[in-house]
Amino acid sequence: MTRLLAARLLKGTSFRAVRPLRATSFQTRLFTNTQQYDAIVLGAYTDGPKVALAASEGITSATRQTILDQLAVANFKKAGDVRVLYNVGGVKQVAVVSLGKSLPADQEAKAMESARTAAALGIQALHREAVERVGVDVSVDAHGAAEGAVLAQFSFDKLKNPKSQRKELFVGPFSTPAKTQSGLTWESGQVYGTSQNLARMLMTSPANLMTPKLFTEEVAYLLAGLENVEVTVHDEEWARRNNMNALLSVAKGSQEPLRFLEIHYKGGKENEAPFGLVGKGVTFDSGGISLKPSNNMALMKGDMGGAATVAGALYGISKMKLPVNVVAVTPLCENMPSGKATKPGDVIKAMNGKSIEVIDTDAEGRLILADALYYLSSKFGPKSVIDLATLTGAMDVALGNVFAGVFTNSDDLWKRLERAGEMTSDPFWRMPLDDGYLKEMKESLVADLNNLGKGRSGGACSAAAFLKEFVAGLDSPAEGEEPKETNDKNGEIAWAHIDIAGVMDSQSTHGYHIKGMSGRPTRSLIEYARSFNK
Ligand code: BES
Ligand code: ZN
Ligand code: ZN
């Protein structure tokens, strides 16, 4: 076992986080103080031809009037409209974004989303060659504004010619933050946004530069120096000793050695049970012997999105110093065809002793998660376990890229996730977790389970039902075994499987959602962990 304390710096590829201005640079005097910001992003409420700037402070009345006069002749009226004004009040560029009609004060999640989108649209509209330091209006919602500003700045151009690389802007808060119920701030928004950008960066990296080994090094590097975080990297030998044959069976077709990343964050009380997180980390999914068609196969570099969002969330949770304990594990491997690869029909015995007939080597995610889920749920006594995986194309068919699907045995866990998703506008939809979907996977002639439901119907649901068989305490009785006597829901471990295949990437840029790998739902995971802090 290689043990890497997070404090040890590893050389990794660099990650472009948005550099915040120091807290002392917070200025509400702007427009009369050009040394701080040379561009400003402002929100404005529009109601027909009536326009009102959201910020009540930081703008002199003369400047305010100049802005309103210019907007009056710029046909500025619908939510999402953006106009860039030049040389106003001593600032080179002012991007004004319409927020639509004003919102009632008690709708924090809506205000946050409005601020998120407005900050992103404003930043994207600036002519960035000419400016460096951007003040972002925080008067609607500071946390949302920071998230939008940070998320809109993501780019992955380090592999391009330096001349075509996009310039990074400094962003800082402008005007007076709105009071909130949640206690979220500009600083928390920066952390949430940066965490998602981190997941985006891991997912976007090409598979030759983000192998299982490089993934662990990169994550250890990113978490280095964070308080209460310990990173351990396990290798193939360790997986063998732990009987993780399902993971080993997927990894063995590849030349790249597998890794199993284990991260502990101890922000809570010494003996408090941890939250468990598990992330699918297939750094490239070719399908194996059941080879995928070449169409869009390149997207399968993002098949480690579960592992990436878990790593991003751990970064955020520890940066926020949340008072919780977390254990996160990510099994990492490539799924490749070769003379050594697992073949359709091969039978393996997973860590929990169940035998699996591998009917389709492209249904590999459930195999590596089987061992990771059993390892985490049987070893660390977690209060709850959430796994994230780009698991099935069927999930994309069912929900597209708006909601991620959640399969869970716990109403409480569902409610918290649902609420967290509302706050972040990275939402979840509950899907059925039911043994009815398991039947067809119990019909193997030679093993306890096969890894493929019959036909394509309900593919996301059968994958979830399969995974349940590997969560300690939740598996259904084997053939010939008596069913468990009690059906005591209270005694059960709370588990949620989140299929993120549909939200893995976005085809187009709109606001803070940008084209490419999404890093979703990193922010919702941090918000979920924060919800225990209230
Ligand atoms: N990684 C894929 C699922 C996927 C598809 C993720 C599209 C993101 C976008 C997964 O390993 C897979 O290949 N699933 C198969 C399962 C099938 C063989 C039961 C699928 O969805 O076709
Ligand atoms: Zn696959
Ligand atoms: Zn896959």
Coordinates of C-alpha atoms and ligand atoms in Angstrom, one line a residue:
M1 CA 0.0 0.0 0.0
T2 CA 1.4 3.4 -0.9
R3 CA 0.5 6.0 1.6
L4 CA 0.5 9.6 0.5
L5 CA -0.3 12.1 3.2
A6 CA -2.0 15.1 1.6
A7 CA 0.7 17.3 2.9
R8 CA 3.2 15.7 0.4
L9 CA 3.3 17.7 -2.7
L10 CA 3.1 15.7 -5.9
K11 CA 3.8 17.2 -9.2
G12 CA 0.5 17.5 -11.1
T13 CA -0.8 19.3 -14.1
S14 CA -1.8 22.7 -13.1
F15 CA -5.4 23.6 -12.3
R16 CA -6.7 27.0 -13.2
A17 CA -8.7 28.1 -10.2
V18 CA -9.9 31.7 -10.3
R19 CA -7.7 33.7 -8.1
P20 CA -9.8 35.8 -5.8
L21 CA -8.9 39.3 -4.7
R22 CA -7.9 39.5 -1.1
A23 CA -10.7 40.3 1.3
T24 CA -9.3 43.7 2.0
S25 CA -10.0 44.7 -1.6
F26 CA -13.7 44.8 -0.9
Q27 CA -14.7 48.3 -2.0
T28 CA -18.2 49.7 -2.1
R29 CA -16.9 53.0 -3.3
L30 CA -16.3 51.8 -6.8
F31 CA -16.9 53.9 -9.8
T32 CA -15.2 56.6 -7.9
N33 CA -12.2 54.3 -7.2
T34 CA -10.9 52.9 -10.4
Q35 CA -7.8 51.3 -8.9
Q36 CA -9.6 48.2 -7.7
Y37 CA -11.7 47.1 -10.7
D38 CA -11.4 48.0 -14.3
A39 CA -14.6 46.3 -15.2
I40 CA -17.9 45.7 -13.3
V41 CA -20.7 43.3 -13.8
L42 CA -24.1 44.7 -12.6
G43 CA -27.5 43.1 -12.2
A44 CA -30.6 45.1 -13.2
Y45 CA -34.3 44.4 -12.7
T46 CA -36.4 45.1 -15.8
D47 CA -40.1 45.4 -15.9
G48 CA -41.0 46.5 -19.5
P49 CA -39.1 49.7 -20.2
K50 CA -38.5 50.3 -16.4
V51 CA -35.0 49.5 -15.4
A52 CA -33.5 49.5 -11.8
L53 CA -30.0 48.6 -10.9
A54 CA -29.9 45.9 -8.2
A55 CA -27.0 47.4 -6.4
S56 CA -28.0 50.1 -4.0
E57 CA -24.5 51.0 -2.9
G58 CA -21.2 51.7 -4.6
I59 CA -22.5 53.7 -7.5
T60 CA -22.7 57.5 -7.4
S61 CA -26.1 58.9 -8.5
A62 CA -24.5 60.6 -11.5
T63 CA -23.0 57.2 -12.7
R64 CA -26.3 55.4 -12.1
Q65 CA -28.0 58.0 -14.3
T66 CA -25.5 57.6 -17.1
I67 CA -25.9 53.8 -17.0
L68 CA -29.7 54.1 -17.1
D69 CA -29.6 56.6 -19.9
Q70 CA -27.5 54.3 -22.0
L71 CA -29.7 51.3 -21.3
A72 CA -32.8 53.3 -22.3
V73 CA -31.5 53.6 -25.8
A74 CA -30.1 50.0 -25.9
N75 CA -33.4 48.1 -26.0
F76 CA -32.5 46.5 -22.6
K77 CA -35.5 44.7 -21.2
K78 CA -35.7 40.9 -21.1
A79 CA -34.2 38.6 -18.5
G80 CA -30.8 37.6 -19.8
D81 CA -30.3 40.7 -21.9
V82 CA -26.7 41.9 -21.5
R83 CA -25.2 45.3 -22.6
V84 CA -21.6 46.3 -22.2
L85 CA -21.0 50.1 -21.6
Y86 CA -17.6 51.7 -22.0
N87 CA -15.9 54.3 -19.9
V88 CA -18.6 54.8 -17.4
G89 CA -17.8 56.4 -14.0
G90 CA -14.0 55.8 -14.5
V91 CA -14.4 52.1 -15.2
K92 CA -13.4 50.7 -18.6
Q93 CA -16.3 48.3 -19.1
V94 CA -19.6 47.8 -17.3
A95 CA -21.6 44.8 -18.2
V96 CA -25.2 45.1 -17.2
V97 CA -27.3 42.0 -17.1
S98 CA -31.1 41.9 -16.8
L99 CA -32.5 39.7 -14.0
G100 CA -36.1 40.1 -15.1
K101 CA -38.7 41.2 -12.6
S102 CA -37.6 41.5 -9.0
L103 CA -37.9 38.4 -6.8
P104 CA -39.7 38.1 -3.4
A105 CA -37.1 38.3 -0.7
D106 CA -37.7 34.8 0.7
Q107 CA -36.7 32.9 -2.3
E108 CA -33.0 32.4 -1.7
A109 CA -32.5 29.5 -4.1
K110 CA -34.1 31.6 -7.0
A111 CA -32.0 34.7 -6.1
M112 CA -28.9 32.5 -6.1
E113 CA -29.6 31.1 -9.5
S114 CA -30.4 34.6 -10.8
A115 CA -27.1 35.9 -9.5
R116 CA -25.2 32.8 -10.8
T117 CA -26.5 33.3 -14.3
A118 CA -26.1 37.0 -14.4
A119 CA -22.5 36.9 -13.1
A120 CA -21.7 34.4 -15.8
L121 CA -23.4 36.2 -18.6
G122 CA -21.7 39.5 -17.6
I123 CA -18.2 38.0 -17.4
Q124 CA -18.7 36.3 -20.8
A125 CA -19.8 39.6 -22.4
L126 CA -16.7 41.6 -21.3
H127 CA -14.0 42.2 -23.8
R128 CA -11.4 40.5 -21.8
E129 CA -8.3 41.6 -23.6
A130 CA -8.7 45.1 -22.2
V131 CA -9.5 44.3 -18.6
E132 CA -8.0 42.5 -15.7
R133 CA -9.9 43.0 -12.5
V134 CA -13.6 42.5 -12.5
G135 CA -16.0 43.5 -9.7
V136 CA -19.2 41.3 -9.6
D137 CA -22.4 42.7 -8.2
V138 CA -23.2 40.7 -5.0
S139 CA -26.4 42.6 -4.1
V140 CA -28.7 39.8 -5.3
D141 CA -26.8 36.9 -3.9
A142 CA -23.1 36.9 -3.1
H143 CA -22.6 33.1 -3.1
G144 CA -24.4 32.7 -6.4
A145 CA -22.5 35.6 -8.0
A146 CA -19.2 34.1 -7.0
E147 CA -20.2 30.6 -8.3
G148 CA -21.3 32.1 -11.6
A149 CA -18.1 34.2 -11.9
V150 CA -15.9 31.2 -11.2
L151 CA -17.8 28.7 -13.3
A152 CA -17.9 31.0 -16.3
Q153 CA -14.2 31.4 -16.2
F154 CA -13.4 27.7 -16.7
S155 CA -11.4 26.9 -19.7
F156 CA -9.2 23.9 -20.6
D157 CA -6.7 25.3 -23.0
K158 CA -3.4 24.4 -21.5
L159 CA -2.7 22.0 -24.3
K160 CA -3.2 24.7 -26.9
N161 CA -0.8 27.1 -28.4
P162 CA -0.1 29.7 -25.6
K163 CA -1.1 32.5 -27.9
S164 CA -4.7 31.1 -28.2
Q165 CA -5.0 30.5 -24.4
R166 CA -7.7 32.6 -22.8
K167 CA -6.7 35.3 -20.3
E168 CA -7.8 34.7 -16.7
L169 CA -9.5 37.6 -14.9
F170 CA -9.4 38.5 -11.3
V171 CA -12.9 38.6 -9.8
G172 CA -14.0 40.2 -6.6
P173 CA -17.2 41.3 -4.9
F174 CA -18.9 44.6 -5.7
S175 CA -21.5 46.5 -3.7
T176 CA -23.2 45.2 -0.5
P177 CA -24.1 41.5 -0.2
A178 CA -27.8 40.6 0.2
K179 CA -28.6 39.1 3.7
T180 CA -29.3 35.4 3.5
Q181 CA -30.9 32.6 5.5
S182 CA -28.3 30.1 4.4
G183 CA -25.2 31.9 5.6
L184 CA -23.6 31.3 2.3
T185 CA -21.2 34.1 1.2
W186 CA -19.0 35.3 -1.7
E187 CA -16.2 33.1 -0.3
S188 CA -18.3 30.0 -0.1
G189 CA -19.4 30.6 -3.7
Q190 CA -15.8 30.7 -4.8
V191 CA -15.2 27.4 -3.1
Y192 CA -18.2 25.7 -4.6
G193 CA -17.4 27.0 -8.1
T194 CA -13.7 26.1 -7.8
S195 CA -14.7 22.6 -6.7
Q196 CA -16.8 22.0 -9.7
N197 CA -14.1 23.5 -12.0
L198 CA -11.7 21.0 -10.4
A199 CA -14.1 18.1 -11.4
R200 CA -14.5 19.6 -14.9
M201 CA -10.7 19.7 -15.3
L202 CA -10.3 16.1 -14.2
M203 CA -13.1 15.0 -16.6
T204 CA -11.9 17.1 -19.5
S205 CA -8.3 15.9 -19.3
P206 CA -7.7 13.4 -22.1
A207 CA -7.5 9.8 -21.0
N208 CA -3.8 9.5 -21.9
L209 CA -3.0 12.3 -19.4
M210 CA -5.5 11.2 -16.8
T211 CA -4.8 7.5 -16.3
P212 CA -5.7 5.9 -13.0
K213 CA -2.2 6.6 -11.7
L214 CA -2.2 10.2 -12.8
F215 CA -5.7 10.8 -11.4
T216 CA -4.6 9.8 -7.9
E217 CA -1.5 12.0 -8.2
E218 CA -3.5 14.9 -9.4
V219 CA -6.1 14.6 -6.6
A220 CA -3.4 14.1 -3.9
Y221 CA -1.8 17.3 -5.3
L222 CA -5.0 19.3 -5.2
L223 CA -5.9 18.2 -1.7
A224 CA -2.3 18.7 -0.4
G225 CA -2.1 20.9 2.6
L226 CA -5.8 20.9 3.3
E227 CA -6.6 20.4 7.0
N228 CA -7.9 17.1 8.2
V229 CA -7.5 15.4 4.9
E230 CA -5.7 12.1 4.4
V231 CA -5.2 10.6 1.0
T232 CA -4.3 6.9 0.5
V233 CA -3.6 5.3 -2.8
H234 CA -4.0 1.6 -3.1
D235 CA -2.6 -0.6 -5.9
E236 CA -3.5 -3.8 -7.6
E237 CA -1.8 -6.0 -5.0
W238 CA -3.9 -4.4 -2.3
A239 CA -7.1 -5.0 -4.5
R240 CA -6.1 -8.6 -4.8
R241 CA -5.6 -9.0 -1.1
N242 CA -9.1 -7.6 -0.5
N243 CA -10.6 -10.0 -3.1
M244 CA -11.8 -7.1 -5.3
N245 CA -12.1 -9.5 -8.2
A246 CA -14.9 -7.4 -9.9
L247 CA -12.6 -4.4 -10.1
L248 CA -9.6 -6.6 -11.1
S249 CA -11.7 -8.2 -13.9
V250 CA -12.4 -4.8 -15.5
A251 CA -8.9 -3.5 -15.1
K252 CA -7.1 -6.5 -16.5
G253 CA -7.6 -5.8 -20.2
S254 CA -5.6 -2.6 -19.9
Q255 CA -1.8 -1.9 -19.8
E256 CA -2.5 0.9 -17.3
P257 CA -2.4 -0.4 -13.7
L258 CA -5.6 0.1 -11.6
R259 CA -5.7 2.4 -8.5
F260 CA -8.1 2.6 -5.6
L261 CA -8.2 6.1 -4.0
E262 CA -9.3 6.4 -0.4
I263 CA -9.7 9.9 1.1
H264 CA -10.6 10.6 4.7
Y265 CA -11.8 14.0 5.9
K266 CA -12.1 14.4 9.7
G267 CA -13.9 17.6 10.3
G268 CA -16.4 16.2 12.7
K269 CA -16.3 14.6 16.2
E270 CA -13.7 11.9 16.7
N271 CA -16.1 8.9 16.9
E272 CA -18.9 10.2 14.7
A273 CA -19.8 7.8 11.9
P274 CA -18.7 9.2 8.5
F275 CA -20.6 9.9 5.4
G276 CA -19.6 7.6 2.6
L277 CA -18.9 8.7 -1.0
V278 CA -18.1 6.4 -3.9
G279 CA -17.2 7.5 -7.4
K280 CA -16.9 5.5 -10.6
G281 CA -13.5 6.1 -12.0
V282 CA -13.2 4.5 -15.4
T283 CA -10.6 6.8 -16.9
F284 CA -11.5 5.4 -20.4
D285 CA -14.4 3.2 -21.3
S286 CA -13.9 1.5 -24.7
G287 CA -16.5 -1.1 -23.7
G288 CA -13.8 -3.8 -23.5
I289 CA -14.4 -6.9 -25.6
S290 CA -18.0 -5.7 -26.0
L291 CA -16.5 -2.8 -27.8
K292 CA -18.5 0.4 -28.2
P293 CA -19.1 1.9 -31.6
S294 CA -16.4 4.5 -32.4
N295 CA -19.0 7.3 -32.7
N296 CA -18.6 9.5 -29.6
M297 CA -16.2 7.0 -28.0
A298 CA -13.9 9.9 -27.2
L299 CA -16.5 11.1 -24.7
M300 CA -15.7 8.1 -22.6
K301 CA -12.7 9.9 -21.1
G302 CA -15.4 11.4 -18.9
D303 CA -16.4 8.0 -17.5
M304 CA -14.6 8.9 -14.3
G305 CA -17.1 11.7 -13.7
G306 CA -18.2 10.0 -10.4
A307 CA -14.6 9.9 -9.1
A308 CA -14.0 13.5 -10.3
T309 CA -17.1 14.9 -8.6
V310 CA -16.3 13.1 -5.4
A311 CA -12.8 14.5 -5.4
G312 CA -14.1 18.0 -6.2
A313 CA -16.6 17.7 -3.3
L314 CA -13.9 16.6 -0.9
Y315 CA -11.9 19.7 -1.9
G316 CA -15.0 21.9 -1.2
I317 CA -16.0 20.2 2.0
S318 CA -12.5 20.6 3.5
K319 CA -12.1 24.1 2.2
M320 CA -15.4 25.0 3.9
K321 CA -14.1 23.2 7.0
L322 CA -17.5 21.5 7.4
P323 CA -17.9 19.8 10.8
V324 CA -18.5 16.3 9.3
N325 CA -16.5 13.1 8.8
V326 CA -16.3 11.8 5.3
V327 CA -14.8 8.6 3.7
A328 CA -14.6 8.7 0.0
V329 CA -13.4 5.9 -2.3
T330 CA -12.9 5.8 -6.0
P331 CA -12.0 2.6 -7.9
L332 CA -10.0 3.7 -11.0
C333 CA -9.2 1.7 -14.1
E334 CA -9.5 1.6 -17.9
N335 CA -11.9 -0.7 -19.7
M336 CA -10.0 -2.0 -22.7
P337 CA -10.1 -4.9 -25.0
S338 CA -7.0 -7.1 -25.3
G339 CA -5.8 -10.7 -25.1
K340 CA -6.0 -10.4 -21.3
A341 CA -9.4 -8.8 -21.1
T342 CA -12.4 -10.3 -19.5
K343 CA -14.6 -12.1 -22.0
P344 CA -18.4 -12.2 -22.2
G345 CA -19.5 -15.2 -20.2
D346 CA -16.6 -15.1 -17.8
V347 CA -17.6 -15.5 -14.2
I348 CA -15.9 -13.7 -11.3
K349 CA -16.5 -13.6 -7.5
A350 CA -16.9 -10.1 -6.1
M351 CA -15.5 -9.0 -2.7
N352 CA -18.8 -9.8 -0.9
G353 CA -18.7 -13.4 -2.2
K354 CA -21.4 -13.1 -4.9
S355 CA -20.5 -14.6 -8.2
I356 CA -21.2 -12.5 -11.4
E357 CA -21.5 -13.7 -15.0
V358 CA -20.1 -10.9 -17.1
I359 CA -22.5 -11.0 -20.1
D360 CA -21.5 -7.6 -21.4
T361 CA -18.0 -6.2 -20.6
D362 CA -19.4 -2.6 -21.4
A363 CA -21.5 -2.8 -18.2
E364 CA -18.2 -2.4 -16.3
G365 CA -19.2 0.5 -14.0
R366 CA -21.4 -1.7 -11.8
L367 CA -18.6 -4.2 -11.4
I368 CA -16.0 -1.8 -10.1
L369 CA -18.6 -0.1 -7.9
A370 CA -19.7 -3.5 -6.5
D371 CA -16.4 -3.9 -4.8
A372 CA -16.0 -0.3 -3.8
L373 CA -19.5 -0.1 -2.3
Y374 CA -19.0 -3.3 -0.4
Y375 CA -15.5 -2.2 0.9
L376 CA -16.8 1.2 2.1
S377 CA -20.2 0.0 3.5
S378 CA -18.7 -3.0 5.4
K379 CA -15.5 -1.4 6.7
F380 CA -16.3 2.1 7.9
G381 CA -19.8 1.9 9.5
P382 CA -21.0 4.9 7.5
K383 CA -24.2 6.7 8.4
S384 CA -25.0 6.9 4.7
V385 CA -23.4 6.0 1.4
I386 CA -23.8 8.0 -1.8
D387 CA -22.3 6.7 -5.0
L388 CA -22.0 8.6 -8.2
A389 CA -21.5 7.1 -11.6
T390 CA -21.7 7.8 -15.3
L391 CA -23.4 4.4 -15.3
T392 CA -26.0 4.0 -18.1
G393 CA -26.9 5.5 -21.4
A394 CA -30.4 4.7 -20.4
M395 CA -30.2 7.4 -17.7
D396 CA -29.5 10.0 -20.4
V397 CA -32.5 8.7 -22.4
A398 CA -34.7 9.0 -19.3
L399 CA -33.8 12.4 -17.9
G400 CA -31.5 14.1 -20.4
N401 CA -29.0 16.6 -19.0
V402 CA -31.3 18.6 -16.6
F403 CA -31.7 16.2 -13.7
A404 CA -29.4 13.5 -12.4
G405 CA -31.3 10.4 -11.3
V406 CA -31.3 9.3 -7.7
F407 CA -32.1 5.7 -6.6
T408 CA -32.3 5.4 -2.8
N409 CA -33.8 3.4 0.0
S410 CA -34.1 6.4 2.3
D411 CA -36.7 9.1 2.2
D412 CA -34.5 11.3 4.5
L413 CA -31.5 11.0 2.3
W414 CA -33.7 11.8 -0.7
K415 CA -35.1 14.9 0.9
R416 CA -31.7 16.3 1.8
L417 CA -30.4 15.6 -1.7
E418 CA -33.4 17.2 -3.3
R419 CA -33.1 20.3 -1.1
A420 CA -29.3 20.5 -1.8
G421 CA -30.0 20.2 -5.6
E422 CA -32.6 23.0 -5.4
M423 CA -30.1 25.3 -3.6
T424 CA -27.4 24.7 -6.2
S425 CA -29.7 24.5 -9.2
D426 CA -27.9 21.3 -10.0
P427 CA -31.0 19.2 -9.4
F428 CA -32.0 15.6 -8.7
W429 CA -35.0 13.5 -9.7
R430 CA -36.0 10.4 -7.7
M431 CA -36.0 7.1 -9.6
P432 CA -37.3 3.7 -8.6
L433 CA -35.1 1.4 -6.6
D434 CA -36.9 -2.0 -6.7
D435 CA -36.1 -5.7 -6.6
G436 CA -38.4 -6.2 -9.5
Y437 CA -35.6 -4.9 -11.7
L438 CA -33.3 -7.5 -10.2
K439 CA -35.2 -10.6 -11.4
E440 CA -33.7 -10.8 -14.9
M441 CA -30.2 -10.4 -13.5
K442 CA -30.8 -13.4 -11.2
E443 CA -31.4 -15.7 -14.2
S444 CA -27.7 -16.7 -14.9
L445 CA -27.3 -20.4 -15.3
V446 CA -23.9 -20.4 -13.8
A447 CA -23.6 -17.5 -11.3
D448 CA -25.5 -15.6 -8.6
L449 CA -26.0 -12.6 -10.8
N450 CA -25.3 -11.6 -14.4
N451 CA -24.3 -8.0 -15.1
L452 CA -27.0 -7.2 -17.7
G453 CA -30.7 -6.9 -17.5
K454 CA -32.7 -8.3 -20.4
G455 CA -33.2 -5.9 -23.3
R456 CA -32.7 -2.1 -23.0
S457 CA -35.8 -1.2 -21.0
G458 CA -35.3 0.4 -17.7
G459 CA -31.5 0.1 -18.0
A460 CA -30.8 2.7 -15.3
C461 CA -33.1 1.0 -12.9
S462 CA -31.7 -2.5 -13.4
A463 CA -28.1 -1.1 -12.9
A464 CA -29.3 0.5 -9.6
A465 CA -30.9 -2.8 -8.5
F466 CA -27.6 -4.6 -9.3
L467 CA -25.6 -2.2 -7.1
K468 CA -27.8 -2.7 -4.1
E469 CA -26.7 -6.3 -4.0
F470 CA -23.3 -5.0 -2.9
V471 CA -24.2 -2.6 -0.2
A472 CA -23.6 -4.3 3.1
G473 CA -26.9 -5.1 4.7
L474 CA -29.1 -4.2 1.7
D475 CA -28.6 -7.3 -0.5
S476 CA -31.5 -9.6 -1.1
P477 CA -31.3 -13.3 0.1
A478 CA -29.4 -15.7 -2.2
E479 CA -31.3 -18.6 -3.8
G480 CA -32.4 -21.1 -1.1
E481 CA -31.7 -18.6 1.7
E482 CA -34.5 -17.5 4.0
P483 CA -35.6 -13.8 3.5
K484 CA -34.4 -11.6 6.4
E485 CA -37.1 -11.7 9.2
T486 CA -37.4 -8.0 9.8
N487 CA -37.9 -5.4 7.3
D488 CA -36.8 -2.8 9.6
K489 CA -36.1 0.3 7.5
N490 CA -34.8 2.2 10.4
G491 CA -31.9 -0.2 10.9
E492 CA -30.9 -0.1 7.3
I493 CA -28.0 1.8 6.0
A494 CA -29.1 4.8 4.0
W495 CA -27.8 4.5 0.4
A496 CA -28.3 6.6 -2.7
H497 CA -27.0 5.8 -6.2
I498 CA -26.8 8.8 -8.5
D499 CA -26.6 8.0 -12.2
I500 CA -24.8 11.1 -13.7
A501 CA -24.5 9.7 -17.3
G502 CA -27.0 12.2 -18.6
V503 CA -25.4 15.3 -17.0
M504 CA -21.9 14.3 -17.7
D505 CA -21.5 16.9 -20.4
S506 CA -23.2 19.8 -22.1
Q507 CA -23.5 20.4 -25.8
S508 CA -23.7 24.1 -25.6
T509 CA -22.8 27.1 -23.4
H510 CA -25.6 28.9 -21.6
G511 CA -24.7 31.1 -18.7
Y512 CA -22.4 29.2 -16.3
H513 CA -23.1 25.9 -18.0
I514 CA -20.3 25.5 -20.5
K515 CA -19.8 23.2 -23.5
G516 CA -18.0 20.1 -22.5
M517 CA -17.6 18.0 -19.3
S518 CA -19.8 19.4 -16.6
G519 CA -18.3 18.5 -13.2
R520 CA -21.9 18.0 -12.0
P521 CA -23.2 17.5 -9.3
T522 CA -20.1 18.6 -7.3
R523 CA -21.8 21.6 -5.7
S524 CA -24.8 19.6 -4.7
L525 CA -22.6 17.1 -2.8
I526 CA -20.9 19.9 -0.9
E527 CA -24.3 21.5 -0.1
Y528 CA -25.6 18.1 1.0
A529 CA -22.7 17.8 3.5
R530 CA -23.3 21.4 4.6
S531 CA -27.0 20.7 5.3
F532 CA -25.9 18.8 8.5
N533 CA -24.4 21.9 9.8
K534 CA -27.6 23.7 10.5
Ligands
BES1 N1 -20.0 4.5 -19.3 C1 -21.1 3.9 -19.9 C2 -22.4 4.7 -19.7 C3 -22.4 6.1 -20.3 C4 -23.0 6.2 -21.6 C5 -22.0 7.2 -19.7 C6 -23.1 7.5 -22.1 C7 -22.0 8.4 -20.2 C8 -22.6 8.6 -21.4 C9 -21.4 2.5 -19.3 O1 -20.2 1.9 -18.8 C10 -22.0 1.7 -20.3 O2 -21.3 1.4 -21.3 N2 -23.2 1.3 -20.1 C11 -23.9 0.5 -21.0 C12 -24.6 -0.6 -20.1 C13 -25.2 -1.7 -20.9 C14 -24.2 -2.5 -21.6 C15 -26.1 -2.5 -20.0 C16 -25.0 1.3 -21.7 O3 -25.5 2.3 -21.1 O4 -25.2 1.1 -22.9
ZN2 ZN -19.3 0.7 -20.3
ZN3 ZN -18.6 3.1 -18.3

